[in-house]
mmCIF file of C-alpha atoms and ligand atoms in Angstrom:
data_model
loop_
_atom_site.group_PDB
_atom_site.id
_atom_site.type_symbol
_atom_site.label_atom_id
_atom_site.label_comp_id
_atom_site.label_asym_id
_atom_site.label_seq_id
_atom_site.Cartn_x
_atom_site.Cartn_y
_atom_site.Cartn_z
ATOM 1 C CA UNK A 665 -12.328 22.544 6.355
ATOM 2 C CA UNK A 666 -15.307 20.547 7.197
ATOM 3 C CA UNK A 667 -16.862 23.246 9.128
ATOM 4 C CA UNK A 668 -19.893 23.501 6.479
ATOM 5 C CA UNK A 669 -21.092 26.506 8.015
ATOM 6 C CA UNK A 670 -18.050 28.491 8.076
ATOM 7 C CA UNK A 671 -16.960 27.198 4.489
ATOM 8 C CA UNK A 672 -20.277 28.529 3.257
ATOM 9 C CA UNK A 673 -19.485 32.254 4.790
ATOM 10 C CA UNK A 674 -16.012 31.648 3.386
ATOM 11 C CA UNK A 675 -17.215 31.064 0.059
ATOM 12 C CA UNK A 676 -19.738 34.305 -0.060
ATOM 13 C CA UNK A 677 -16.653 36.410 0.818
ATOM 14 C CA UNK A 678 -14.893 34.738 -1.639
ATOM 15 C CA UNK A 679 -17.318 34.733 -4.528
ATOM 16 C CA UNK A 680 -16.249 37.858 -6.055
ATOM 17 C CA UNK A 681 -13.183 36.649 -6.674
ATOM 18 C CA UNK A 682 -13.646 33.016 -8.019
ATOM 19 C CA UNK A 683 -15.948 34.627 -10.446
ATOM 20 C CA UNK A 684 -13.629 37.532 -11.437
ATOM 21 C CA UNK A 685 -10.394 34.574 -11.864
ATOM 22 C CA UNK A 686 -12.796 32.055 -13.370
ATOM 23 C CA UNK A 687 -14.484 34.059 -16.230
ATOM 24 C CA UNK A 688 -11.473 35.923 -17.125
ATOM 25 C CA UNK A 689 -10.268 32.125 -17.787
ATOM 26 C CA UNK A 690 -13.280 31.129 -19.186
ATOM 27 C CA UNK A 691 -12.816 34.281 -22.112
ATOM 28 C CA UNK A 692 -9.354 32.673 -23.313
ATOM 29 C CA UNK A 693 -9.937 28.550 -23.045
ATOM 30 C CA UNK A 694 -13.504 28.108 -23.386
ATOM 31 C CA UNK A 695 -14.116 25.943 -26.462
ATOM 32 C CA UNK A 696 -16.473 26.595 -28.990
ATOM 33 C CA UNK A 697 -19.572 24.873 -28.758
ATOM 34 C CA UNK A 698 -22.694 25.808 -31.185
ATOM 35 C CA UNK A 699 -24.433 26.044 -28.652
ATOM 36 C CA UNK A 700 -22.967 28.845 -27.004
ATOM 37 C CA UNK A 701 -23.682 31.188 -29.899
ATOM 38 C CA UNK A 702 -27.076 31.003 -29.683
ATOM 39 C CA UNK A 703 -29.238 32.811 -27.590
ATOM 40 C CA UNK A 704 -32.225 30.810 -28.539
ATOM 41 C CA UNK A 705 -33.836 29.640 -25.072
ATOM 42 C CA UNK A 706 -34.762 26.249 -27.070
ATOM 43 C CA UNK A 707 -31.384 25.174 -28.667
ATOM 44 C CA UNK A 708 -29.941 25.738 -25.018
ATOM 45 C CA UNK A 709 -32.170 23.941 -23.770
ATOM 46 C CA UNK A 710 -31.371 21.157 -26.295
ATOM 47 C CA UNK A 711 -27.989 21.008 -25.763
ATOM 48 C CA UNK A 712 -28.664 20.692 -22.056
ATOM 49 C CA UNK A 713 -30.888 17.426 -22.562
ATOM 50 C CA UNK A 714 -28.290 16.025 -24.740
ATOM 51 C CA UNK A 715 -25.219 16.850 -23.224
ATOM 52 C CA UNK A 716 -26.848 15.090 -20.073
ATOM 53 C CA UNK A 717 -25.245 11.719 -20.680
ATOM 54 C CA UNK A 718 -23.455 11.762 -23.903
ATOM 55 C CA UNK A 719 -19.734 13.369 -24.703
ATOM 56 C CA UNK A 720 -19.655 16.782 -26.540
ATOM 57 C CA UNK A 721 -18.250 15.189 -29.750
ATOM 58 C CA UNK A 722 -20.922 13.013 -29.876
ATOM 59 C CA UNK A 723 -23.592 15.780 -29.193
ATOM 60 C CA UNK A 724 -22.287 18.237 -32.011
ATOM 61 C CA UNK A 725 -23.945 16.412 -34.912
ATOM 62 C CA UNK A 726 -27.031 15.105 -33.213
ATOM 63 C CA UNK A 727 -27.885 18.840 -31.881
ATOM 64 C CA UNK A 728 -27.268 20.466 -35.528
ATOM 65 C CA UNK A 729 -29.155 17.610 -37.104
ATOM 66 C CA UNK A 730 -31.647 18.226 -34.222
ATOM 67 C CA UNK A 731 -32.334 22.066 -34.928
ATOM 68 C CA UNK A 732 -32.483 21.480 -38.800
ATOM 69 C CA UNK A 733 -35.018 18.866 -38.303
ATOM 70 C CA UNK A 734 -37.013 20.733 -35.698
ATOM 71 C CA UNK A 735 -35.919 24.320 -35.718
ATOM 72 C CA UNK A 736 -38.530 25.725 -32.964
ATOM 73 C CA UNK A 737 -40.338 24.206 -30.285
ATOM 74 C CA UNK A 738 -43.714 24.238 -32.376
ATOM 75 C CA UNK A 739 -41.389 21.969 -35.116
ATOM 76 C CA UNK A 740 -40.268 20.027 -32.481
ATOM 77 C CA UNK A 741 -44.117 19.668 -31.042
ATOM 78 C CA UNK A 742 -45.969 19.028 -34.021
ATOM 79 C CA UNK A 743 -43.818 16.288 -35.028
ATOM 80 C CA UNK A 744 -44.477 12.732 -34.105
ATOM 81 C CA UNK A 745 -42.626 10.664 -31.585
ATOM 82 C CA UNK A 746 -41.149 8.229 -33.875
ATOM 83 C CA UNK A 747 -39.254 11.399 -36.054
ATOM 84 C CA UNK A 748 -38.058 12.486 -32.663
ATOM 85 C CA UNK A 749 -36.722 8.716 -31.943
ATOM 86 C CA UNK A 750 -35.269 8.550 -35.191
ATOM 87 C CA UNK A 751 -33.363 11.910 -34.938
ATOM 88 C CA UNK A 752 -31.912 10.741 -31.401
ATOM 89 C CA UNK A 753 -31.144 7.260 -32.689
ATOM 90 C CA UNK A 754 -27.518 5.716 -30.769
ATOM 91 C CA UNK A 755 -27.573 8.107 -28.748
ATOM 92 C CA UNK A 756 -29.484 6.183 -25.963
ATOM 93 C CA UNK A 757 -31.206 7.299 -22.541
ATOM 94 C CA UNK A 758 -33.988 7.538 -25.002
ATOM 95 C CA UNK A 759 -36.336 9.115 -22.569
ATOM 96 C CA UNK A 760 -34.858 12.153 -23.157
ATOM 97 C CA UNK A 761 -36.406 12.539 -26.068
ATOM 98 C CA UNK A 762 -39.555 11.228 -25.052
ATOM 99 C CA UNK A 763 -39.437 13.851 -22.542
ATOM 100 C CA UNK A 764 -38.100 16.523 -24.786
ATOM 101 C CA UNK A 765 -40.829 15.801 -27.132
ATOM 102 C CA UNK A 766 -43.932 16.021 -24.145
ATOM 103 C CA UNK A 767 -42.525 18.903 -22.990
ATOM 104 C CA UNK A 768 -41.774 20.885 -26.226
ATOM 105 C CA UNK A 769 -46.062 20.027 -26.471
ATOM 106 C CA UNK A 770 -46.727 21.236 -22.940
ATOM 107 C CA UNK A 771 -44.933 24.745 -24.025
ATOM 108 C CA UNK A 772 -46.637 24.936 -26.813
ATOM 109 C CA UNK A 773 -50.518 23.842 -25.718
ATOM 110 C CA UNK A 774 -49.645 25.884 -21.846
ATOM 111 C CA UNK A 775 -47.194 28.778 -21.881
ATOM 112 C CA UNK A 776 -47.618 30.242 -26.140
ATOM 113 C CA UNK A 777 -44.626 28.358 -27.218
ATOM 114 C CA UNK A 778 -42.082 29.867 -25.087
ATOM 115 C CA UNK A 779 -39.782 28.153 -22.355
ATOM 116 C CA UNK A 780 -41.533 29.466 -19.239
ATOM 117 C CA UNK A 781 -38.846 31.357 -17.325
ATOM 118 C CA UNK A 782 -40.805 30.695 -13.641
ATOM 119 C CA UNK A 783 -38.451 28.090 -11.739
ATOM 120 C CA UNK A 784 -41.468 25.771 -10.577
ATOM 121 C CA UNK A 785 -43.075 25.814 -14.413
ATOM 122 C CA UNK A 786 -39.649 25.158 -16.030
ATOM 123 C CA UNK A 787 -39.589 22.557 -13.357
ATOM 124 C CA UNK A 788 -43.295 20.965 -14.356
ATOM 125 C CA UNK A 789 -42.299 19.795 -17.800
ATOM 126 C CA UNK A 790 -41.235 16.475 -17.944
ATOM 127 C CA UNK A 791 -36.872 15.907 -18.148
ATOM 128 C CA UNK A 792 -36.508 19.622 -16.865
ATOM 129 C CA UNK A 793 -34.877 18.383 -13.140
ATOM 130 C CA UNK A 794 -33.356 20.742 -10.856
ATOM 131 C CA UNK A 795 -29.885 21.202 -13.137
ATOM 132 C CA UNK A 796 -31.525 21.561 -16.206
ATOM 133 C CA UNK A 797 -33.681 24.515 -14.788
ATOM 134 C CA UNK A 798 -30.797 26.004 -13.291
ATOM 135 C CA UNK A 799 -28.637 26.022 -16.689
ATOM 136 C CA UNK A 800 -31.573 27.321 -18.355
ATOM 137 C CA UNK A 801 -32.640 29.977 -16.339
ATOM 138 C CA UNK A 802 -28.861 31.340 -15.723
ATOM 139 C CA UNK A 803 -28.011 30.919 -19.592
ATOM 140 C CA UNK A 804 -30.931 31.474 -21.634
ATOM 141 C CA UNK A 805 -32.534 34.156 -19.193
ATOM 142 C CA UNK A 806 -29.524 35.386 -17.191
ATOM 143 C CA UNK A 807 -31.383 34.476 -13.545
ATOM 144 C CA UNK A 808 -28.837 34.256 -10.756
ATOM 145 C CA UNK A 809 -28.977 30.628 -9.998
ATOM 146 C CA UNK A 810 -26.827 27.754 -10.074
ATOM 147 C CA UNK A 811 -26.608 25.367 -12.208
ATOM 148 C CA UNK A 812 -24.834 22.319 -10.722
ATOM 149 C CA UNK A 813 -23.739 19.154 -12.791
ATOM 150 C CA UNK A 814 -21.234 16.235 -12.169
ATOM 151 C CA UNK A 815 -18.006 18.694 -13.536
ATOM 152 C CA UNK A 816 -19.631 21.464 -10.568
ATOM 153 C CA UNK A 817 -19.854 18.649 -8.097
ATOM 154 C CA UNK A 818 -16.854 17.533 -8.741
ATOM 155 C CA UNK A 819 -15.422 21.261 -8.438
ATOM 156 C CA UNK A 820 -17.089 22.344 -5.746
ATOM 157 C CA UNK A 821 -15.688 19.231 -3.521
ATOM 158 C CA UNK A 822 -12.254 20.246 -4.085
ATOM 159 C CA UNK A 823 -12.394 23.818 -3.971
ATOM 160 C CA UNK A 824 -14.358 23.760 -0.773
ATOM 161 C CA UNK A 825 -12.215 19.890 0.437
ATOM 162 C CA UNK A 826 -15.464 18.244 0.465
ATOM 163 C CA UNK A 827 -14.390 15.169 2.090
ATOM 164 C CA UNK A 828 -17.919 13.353 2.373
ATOM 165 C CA UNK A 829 -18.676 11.083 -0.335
ATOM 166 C CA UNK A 830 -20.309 13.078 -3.545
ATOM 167 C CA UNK A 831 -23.544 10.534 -3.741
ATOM 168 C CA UNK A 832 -24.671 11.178 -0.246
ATOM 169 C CA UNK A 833 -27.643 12.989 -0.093
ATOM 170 C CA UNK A 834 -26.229 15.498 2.570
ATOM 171 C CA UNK A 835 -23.109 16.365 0.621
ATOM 172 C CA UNK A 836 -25.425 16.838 -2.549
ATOM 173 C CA UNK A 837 -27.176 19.336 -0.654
ATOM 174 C CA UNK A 838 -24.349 21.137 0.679
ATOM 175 C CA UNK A 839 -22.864 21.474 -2.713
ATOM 176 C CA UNK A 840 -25.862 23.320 -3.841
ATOM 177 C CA UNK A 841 -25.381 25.683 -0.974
ATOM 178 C CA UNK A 842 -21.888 26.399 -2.147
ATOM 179 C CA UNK A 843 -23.061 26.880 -5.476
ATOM 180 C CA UNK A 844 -25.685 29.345 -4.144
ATOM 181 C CA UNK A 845 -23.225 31.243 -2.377
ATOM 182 C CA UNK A 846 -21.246 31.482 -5.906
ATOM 183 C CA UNK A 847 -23.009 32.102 -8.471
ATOM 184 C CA UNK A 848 -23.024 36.198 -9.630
ATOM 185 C CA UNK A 849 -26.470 38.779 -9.668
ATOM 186 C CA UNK A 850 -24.344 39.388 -13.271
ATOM 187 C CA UNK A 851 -22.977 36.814 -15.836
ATOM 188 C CA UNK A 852 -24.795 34.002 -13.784
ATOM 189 C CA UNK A 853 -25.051 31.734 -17.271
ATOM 190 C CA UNK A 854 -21.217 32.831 -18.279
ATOM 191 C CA UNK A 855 -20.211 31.771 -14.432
ATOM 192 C CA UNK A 856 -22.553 28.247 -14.107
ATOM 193 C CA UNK A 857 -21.004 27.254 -18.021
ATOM 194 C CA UNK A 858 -16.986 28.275 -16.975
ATOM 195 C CA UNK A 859 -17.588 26.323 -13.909
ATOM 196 C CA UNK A 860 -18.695 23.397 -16.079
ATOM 197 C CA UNK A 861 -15.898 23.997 -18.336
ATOM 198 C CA UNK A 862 -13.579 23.926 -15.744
ATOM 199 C CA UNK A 863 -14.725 20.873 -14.783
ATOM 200 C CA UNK A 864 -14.623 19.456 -18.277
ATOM 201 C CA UNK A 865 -11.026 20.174 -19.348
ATOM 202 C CA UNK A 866 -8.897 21.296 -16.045
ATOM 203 C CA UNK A 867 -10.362 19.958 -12.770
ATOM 204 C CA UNK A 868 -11.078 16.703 -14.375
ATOM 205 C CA UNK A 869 -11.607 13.167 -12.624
ATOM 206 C CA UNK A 870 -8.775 11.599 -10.780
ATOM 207 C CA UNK A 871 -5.555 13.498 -12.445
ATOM 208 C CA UNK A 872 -7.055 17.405 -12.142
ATOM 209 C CA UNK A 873 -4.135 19.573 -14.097
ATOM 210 C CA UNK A 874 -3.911 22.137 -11.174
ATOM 211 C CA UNK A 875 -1.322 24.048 -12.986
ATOM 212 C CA UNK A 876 -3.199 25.272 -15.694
ATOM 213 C CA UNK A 877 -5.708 26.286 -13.287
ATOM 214 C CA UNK A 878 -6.904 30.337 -12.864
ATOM 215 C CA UNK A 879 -8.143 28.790 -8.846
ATOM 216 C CA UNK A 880 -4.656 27.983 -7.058
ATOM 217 C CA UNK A 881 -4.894 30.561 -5.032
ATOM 218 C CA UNK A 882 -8.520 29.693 -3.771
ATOM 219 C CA UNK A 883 -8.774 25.594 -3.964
ATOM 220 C CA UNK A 884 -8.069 23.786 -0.226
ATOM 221 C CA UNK A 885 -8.004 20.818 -2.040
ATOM 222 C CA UNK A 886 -4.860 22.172 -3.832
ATOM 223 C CA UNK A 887 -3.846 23.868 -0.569
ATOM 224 C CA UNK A 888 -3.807 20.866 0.848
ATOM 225 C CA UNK A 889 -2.364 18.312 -2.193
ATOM 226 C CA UNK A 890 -5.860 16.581 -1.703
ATOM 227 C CA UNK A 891 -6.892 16.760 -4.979
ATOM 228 C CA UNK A 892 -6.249 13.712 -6.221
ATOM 229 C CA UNK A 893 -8.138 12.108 -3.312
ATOM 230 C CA UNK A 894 -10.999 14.315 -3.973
ATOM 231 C CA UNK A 895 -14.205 13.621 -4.657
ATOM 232 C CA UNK A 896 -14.438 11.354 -2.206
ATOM 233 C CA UNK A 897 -16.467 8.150 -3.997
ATOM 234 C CA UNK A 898 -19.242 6.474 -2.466
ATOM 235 C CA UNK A 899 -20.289 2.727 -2.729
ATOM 236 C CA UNK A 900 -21.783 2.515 -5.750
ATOM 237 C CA UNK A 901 -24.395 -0.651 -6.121
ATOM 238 C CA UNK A 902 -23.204 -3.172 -8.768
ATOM 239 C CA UNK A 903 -25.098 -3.326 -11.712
ATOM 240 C CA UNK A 904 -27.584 -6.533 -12.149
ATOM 241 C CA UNK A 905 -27.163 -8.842 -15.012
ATOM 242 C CA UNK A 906 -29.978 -9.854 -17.308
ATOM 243 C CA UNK A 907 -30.184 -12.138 -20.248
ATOM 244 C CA UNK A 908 -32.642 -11.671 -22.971
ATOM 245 C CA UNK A 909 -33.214 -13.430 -26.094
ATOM 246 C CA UNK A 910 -34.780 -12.000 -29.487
ATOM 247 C CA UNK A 911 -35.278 -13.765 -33.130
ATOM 248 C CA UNK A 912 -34.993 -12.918 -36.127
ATOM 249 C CA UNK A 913 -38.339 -13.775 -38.482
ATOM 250 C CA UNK A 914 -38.857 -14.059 -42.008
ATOM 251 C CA UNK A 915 -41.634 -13.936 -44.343
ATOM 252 C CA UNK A 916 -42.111 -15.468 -47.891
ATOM 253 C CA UNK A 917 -40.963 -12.264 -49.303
ATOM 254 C CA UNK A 918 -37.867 -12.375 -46.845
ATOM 255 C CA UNK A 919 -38.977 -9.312 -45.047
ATOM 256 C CA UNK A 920 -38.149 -8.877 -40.828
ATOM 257 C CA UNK A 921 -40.700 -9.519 -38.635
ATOM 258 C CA UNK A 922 -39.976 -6.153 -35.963
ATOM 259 C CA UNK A 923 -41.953 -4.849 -33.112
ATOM 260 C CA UNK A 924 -42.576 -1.799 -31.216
ATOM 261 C CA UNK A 925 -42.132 -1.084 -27.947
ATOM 262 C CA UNK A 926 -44.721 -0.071 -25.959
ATOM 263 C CA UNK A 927 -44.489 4.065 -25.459
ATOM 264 C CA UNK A 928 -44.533 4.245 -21.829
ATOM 265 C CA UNK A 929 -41.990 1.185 -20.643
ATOM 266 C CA UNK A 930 -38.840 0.716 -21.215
ATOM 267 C CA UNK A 931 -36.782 1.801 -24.452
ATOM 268 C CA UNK A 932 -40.725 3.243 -25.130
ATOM 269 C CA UNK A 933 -41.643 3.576 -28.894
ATOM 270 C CA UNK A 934 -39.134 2.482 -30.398
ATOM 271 C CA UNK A 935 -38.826 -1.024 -32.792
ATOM 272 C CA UNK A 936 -36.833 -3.761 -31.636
ATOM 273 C CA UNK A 937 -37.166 -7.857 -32.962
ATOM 274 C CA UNK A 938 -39.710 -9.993 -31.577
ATOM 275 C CA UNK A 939 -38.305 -11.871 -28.167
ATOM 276 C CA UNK A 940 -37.667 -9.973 -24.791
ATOM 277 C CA UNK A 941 -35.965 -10.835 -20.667
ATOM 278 C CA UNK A 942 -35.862 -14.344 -20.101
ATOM 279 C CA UNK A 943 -37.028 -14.941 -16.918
ATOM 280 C CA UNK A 944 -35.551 -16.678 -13.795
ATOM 281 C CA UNK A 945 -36.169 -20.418 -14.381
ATOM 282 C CA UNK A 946 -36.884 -20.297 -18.176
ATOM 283 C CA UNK A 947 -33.978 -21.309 -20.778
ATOM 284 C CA UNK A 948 -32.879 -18.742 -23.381
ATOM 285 C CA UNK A 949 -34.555 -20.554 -26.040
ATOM 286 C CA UNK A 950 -37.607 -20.790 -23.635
ATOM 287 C CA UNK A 951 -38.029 -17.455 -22.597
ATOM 288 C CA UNK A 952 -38.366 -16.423 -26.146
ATOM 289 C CA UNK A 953 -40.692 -18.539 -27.332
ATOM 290 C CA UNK A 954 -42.666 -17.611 -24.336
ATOM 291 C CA UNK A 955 -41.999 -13.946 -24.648
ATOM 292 C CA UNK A 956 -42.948 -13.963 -28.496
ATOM 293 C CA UNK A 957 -46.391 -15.999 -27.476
ATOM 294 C CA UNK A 958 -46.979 -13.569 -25.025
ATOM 295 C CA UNK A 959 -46.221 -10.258 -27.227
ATOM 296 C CA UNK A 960 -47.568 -11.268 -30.636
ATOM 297 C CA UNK A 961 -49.598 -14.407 -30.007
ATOM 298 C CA UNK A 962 -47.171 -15.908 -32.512
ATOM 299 C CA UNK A 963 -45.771 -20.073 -31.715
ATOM 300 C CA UNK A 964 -42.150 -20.161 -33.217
ATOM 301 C CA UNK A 965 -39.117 -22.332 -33.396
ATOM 302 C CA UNK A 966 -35.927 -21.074 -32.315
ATOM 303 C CA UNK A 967 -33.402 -22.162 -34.851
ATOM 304 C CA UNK A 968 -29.394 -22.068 -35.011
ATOM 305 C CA UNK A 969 -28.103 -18.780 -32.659
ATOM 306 C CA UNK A 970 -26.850 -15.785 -35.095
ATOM 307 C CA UNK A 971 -24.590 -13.822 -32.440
ATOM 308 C CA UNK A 972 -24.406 -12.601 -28.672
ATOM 309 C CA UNK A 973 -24.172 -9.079 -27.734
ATOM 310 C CA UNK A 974 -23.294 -7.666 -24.517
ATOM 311 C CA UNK A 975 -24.943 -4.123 -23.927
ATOM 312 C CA UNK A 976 -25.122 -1.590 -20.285
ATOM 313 C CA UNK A 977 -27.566 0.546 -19.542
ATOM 314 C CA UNK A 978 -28.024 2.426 -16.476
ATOM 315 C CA UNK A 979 -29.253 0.241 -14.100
ATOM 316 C CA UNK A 980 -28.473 -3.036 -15.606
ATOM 317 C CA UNK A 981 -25.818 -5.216 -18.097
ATOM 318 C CA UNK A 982 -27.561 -7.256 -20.622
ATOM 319 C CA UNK A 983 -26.697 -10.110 -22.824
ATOM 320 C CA UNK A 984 -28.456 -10.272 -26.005
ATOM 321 C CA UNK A 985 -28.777 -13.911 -27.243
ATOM 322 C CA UNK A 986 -29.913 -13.403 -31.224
ATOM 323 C CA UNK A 987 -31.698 -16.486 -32.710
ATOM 324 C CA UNK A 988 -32.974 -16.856 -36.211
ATOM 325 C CA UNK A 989 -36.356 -18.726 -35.692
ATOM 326 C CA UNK A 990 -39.328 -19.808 -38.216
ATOM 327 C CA UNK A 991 -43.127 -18.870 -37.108
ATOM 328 C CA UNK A 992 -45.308 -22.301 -36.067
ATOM 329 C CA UNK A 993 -48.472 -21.049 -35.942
ATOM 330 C CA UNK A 994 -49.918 -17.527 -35.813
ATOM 331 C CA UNK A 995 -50.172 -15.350 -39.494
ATOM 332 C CA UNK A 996 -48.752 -11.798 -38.156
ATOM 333 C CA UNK A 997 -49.413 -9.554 -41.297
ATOM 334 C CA UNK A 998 -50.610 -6.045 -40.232
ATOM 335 C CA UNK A 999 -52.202 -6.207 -36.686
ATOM 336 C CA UNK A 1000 -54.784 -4.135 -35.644
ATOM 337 C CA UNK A 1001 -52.654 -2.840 -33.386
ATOM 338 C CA UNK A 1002 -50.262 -1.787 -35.590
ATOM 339 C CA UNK A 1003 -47.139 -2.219 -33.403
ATOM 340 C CA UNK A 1004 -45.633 -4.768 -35.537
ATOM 341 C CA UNK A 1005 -45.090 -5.060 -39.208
ATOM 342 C CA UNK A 1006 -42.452 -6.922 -41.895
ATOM 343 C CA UNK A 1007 -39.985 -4.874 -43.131
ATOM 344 C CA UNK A 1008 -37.809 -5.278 -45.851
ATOM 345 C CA UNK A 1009 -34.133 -5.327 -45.245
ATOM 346 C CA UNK A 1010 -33.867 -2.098 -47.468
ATOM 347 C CA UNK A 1011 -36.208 -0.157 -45.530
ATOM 348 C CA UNK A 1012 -35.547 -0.727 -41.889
ATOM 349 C CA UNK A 1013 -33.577 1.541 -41.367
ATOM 350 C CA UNK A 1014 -35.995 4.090 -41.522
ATOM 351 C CA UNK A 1015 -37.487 2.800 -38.073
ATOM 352 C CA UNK A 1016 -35.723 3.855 -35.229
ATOM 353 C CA UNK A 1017 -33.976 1.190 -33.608
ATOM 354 C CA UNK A 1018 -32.027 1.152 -29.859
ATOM 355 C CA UNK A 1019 -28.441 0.763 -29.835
ATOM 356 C CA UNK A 1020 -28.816 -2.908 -28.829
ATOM 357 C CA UNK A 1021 -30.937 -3.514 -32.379
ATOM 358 C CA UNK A 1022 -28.574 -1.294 -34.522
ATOM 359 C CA UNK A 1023 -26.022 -3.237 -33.113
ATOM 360 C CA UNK A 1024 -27.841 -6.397 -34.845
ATOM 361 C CA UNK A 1025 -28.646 -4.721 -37.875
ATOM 362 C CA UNK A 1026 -24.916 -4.016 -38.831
ATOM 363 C CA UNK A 1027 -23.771 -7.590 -37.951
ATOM 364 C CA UNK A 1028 -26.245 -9.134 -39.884
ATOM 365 C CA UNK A 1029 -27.793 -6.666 -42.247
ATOM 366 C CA UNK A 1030 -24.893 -4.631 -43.137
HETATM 367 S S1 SF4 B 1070 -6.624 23.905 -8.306
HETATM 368 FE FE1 SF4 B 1070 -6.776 21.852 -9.146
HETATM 369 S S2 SF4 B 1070 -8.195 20.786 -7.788
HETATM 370 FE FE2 SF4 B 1070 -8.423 22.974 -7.382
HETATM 371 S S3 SF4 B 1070 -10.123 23.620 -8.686
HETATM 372 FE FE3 SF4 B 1070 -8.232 23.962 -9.840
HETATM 373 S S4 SF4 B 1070 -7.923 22.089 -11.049
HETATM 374 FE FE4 SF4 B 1070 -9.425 21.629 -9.447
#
């Protein structure tokens, strides 16, 4: 059925029952997650931020780490950015936290410390995007709204037989008006997190395990042994490749020369080795001498190369070209600035460090 206005009168008159089927499920299968015994507004909306674009096994130590660290939002406020970074360390999309962090201030300096329960202001703080809201409002506050994720999208197409590919702007839309139509005036948080659930462990990427499923009855994608075809996929651009280039530095006292990154670009406040992108046109060995002139003013010699790393993030695939190197001219002490400093091999680690420099760390420092 592709008749998107009929589906979406279809799926008010079935609503009832997909919630009824689906929660009664949701009672005997759902796993436990610390997160769902809290009722705390802030931890859910932790685990919402985390669980964004990391697996739940990786989340469950990060988010009680997290909440021991920073147990309320005026911890989590007061404390600076780089105790933030640290706590979120390998985890990556570090912008979370950066968001996380300005936000958790916002609450605190604008709504008395409290997660503001108004759609548009939950909307305003930074990282809070239309799914977030909607799994915060329905499951910390109980508001009738949906909350739809990849695992709903993903759902939703083959309950309903979405047969338009899932990135197109139109189809995203129409999900969300399916999701609308579904989502209970009662148990709206319960309903939005055994939709997700479903998502996570039955109705799962290519091989769904229908069988196990409380939505037979209900699914046309089932109806019509479509599932497997379902979501449809949509082109999806090819990631770029960059090269970048970064040395290692030593001084007398065989401390590490690190840097940090500017707050507001890319991989923002945390520390990272001197070096950076090589450019179109420039060697390796050229773009970081010229990247380390430009950043720290500093002339150096790129000596033999320590290792290569390979390392994705969302919109591109890097290779990491490691070089140890000796300084020419330039004395870097303690800048003014104070976004660089020499470390000592023992202490480090306390910096926070992206995955890319942790990954350099253990192979040489370990
Ligand atoms: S019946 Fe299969 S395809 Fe349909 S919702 Fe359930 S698991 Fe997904």
């Amino acid at each position: 059925m592709d008749d998107r206005q009929g589906s979406l009168e279809w799926a008010e008159q079935k609503a009832k029952e997909i919630a009824t089927l689906l929660l009664f499920w949701y009672e005997k299968n759902k796993r436990l997650l610390p997160w769902r015994t809290t009722a705390d507004p802030y931890a859910i909306w932790l685990s919402e931020i985390m669980l964004q674009q990391t697996q739940v096994d990786a989340v469950i130590p990060y988010y009680r780490r997290f909440l021991e660290q920073f147990p309320t939002i005026r911890d989590l406020a007061r404390a600076p950015l780089e105790a933030v970074l640290k706590a979120w360390e390998n985890m990556g999309y570090y912008s979370r936290a950066r968001h996380l962090h300005a936000a958790a201030r916002l609450v605190v300096d604008s709504h008395g410390g409290q997660l503001p329960q108004d759609p548009d202001d939950l909307k305003a703080l930074p990282g809070i995007g239309p799914y977030t809201a909607g799994a915060i409002l329905s499951i910390a506050f109980g508001k009738p709204v949906p909350a739809v994720d990849g695992n709903v999208k993903r759902v939703l197409s083959r309950l309903f037989a979405v047969d338009r590919p899932l990135n197109d702007g139109s189809t995203q839309r129409y999900i969300s008006l399916l999701a609308e139509k579904l989502v209970p005036a009662e148990n709206a948080g319960l309903f939005n997190s055994a939709l997700m659930e479903l998502g996570a462990l039955l109705c799962r990427p290519g091989m769904p395990t229908c069988s196990a499923c409380p939505l037979t009855s209900i699914c046309l994608a089932y109806a019509g042994n479509s599932q497997h075809q379902l979501p449809v996929a949509g082109k999806r651009a090819k990631r770029p490749h960059k090269e970048a280039a970064a040395v290692i530095l030593r001084d007398s006292g065989n401390r590490l020369l690190i840097v940090q990154r500017p707050a507001d670009g890319f991989l923002g406040g945390l520390w990272k080795f001197p070096g950076g992108m090589v450019n179109p046109g420039e060697t390796v060995s050229e773009g970081l001498k010229n990247r380390c002139r430009e950043e720290l003013n500093l002339s150096v010699s790129v000596r033999e190369p320590l290792l290569t790393l390979q390392q994705g993030y969302t919109h591109f695939q890097l290779t990491l070209h490691v070089f140890s190197g000796t300084i020419l001219e330039g004395n870097p002490g303690l800048p003014a600035t104070g976004n660089w400093l020499w470390a000592s091999v023992g202490d480090i680690r306390r910096f926070p460090f992206s995955r890319a420099e942790l990954r350099i760390l253990e192979a040489l420092f370990p």
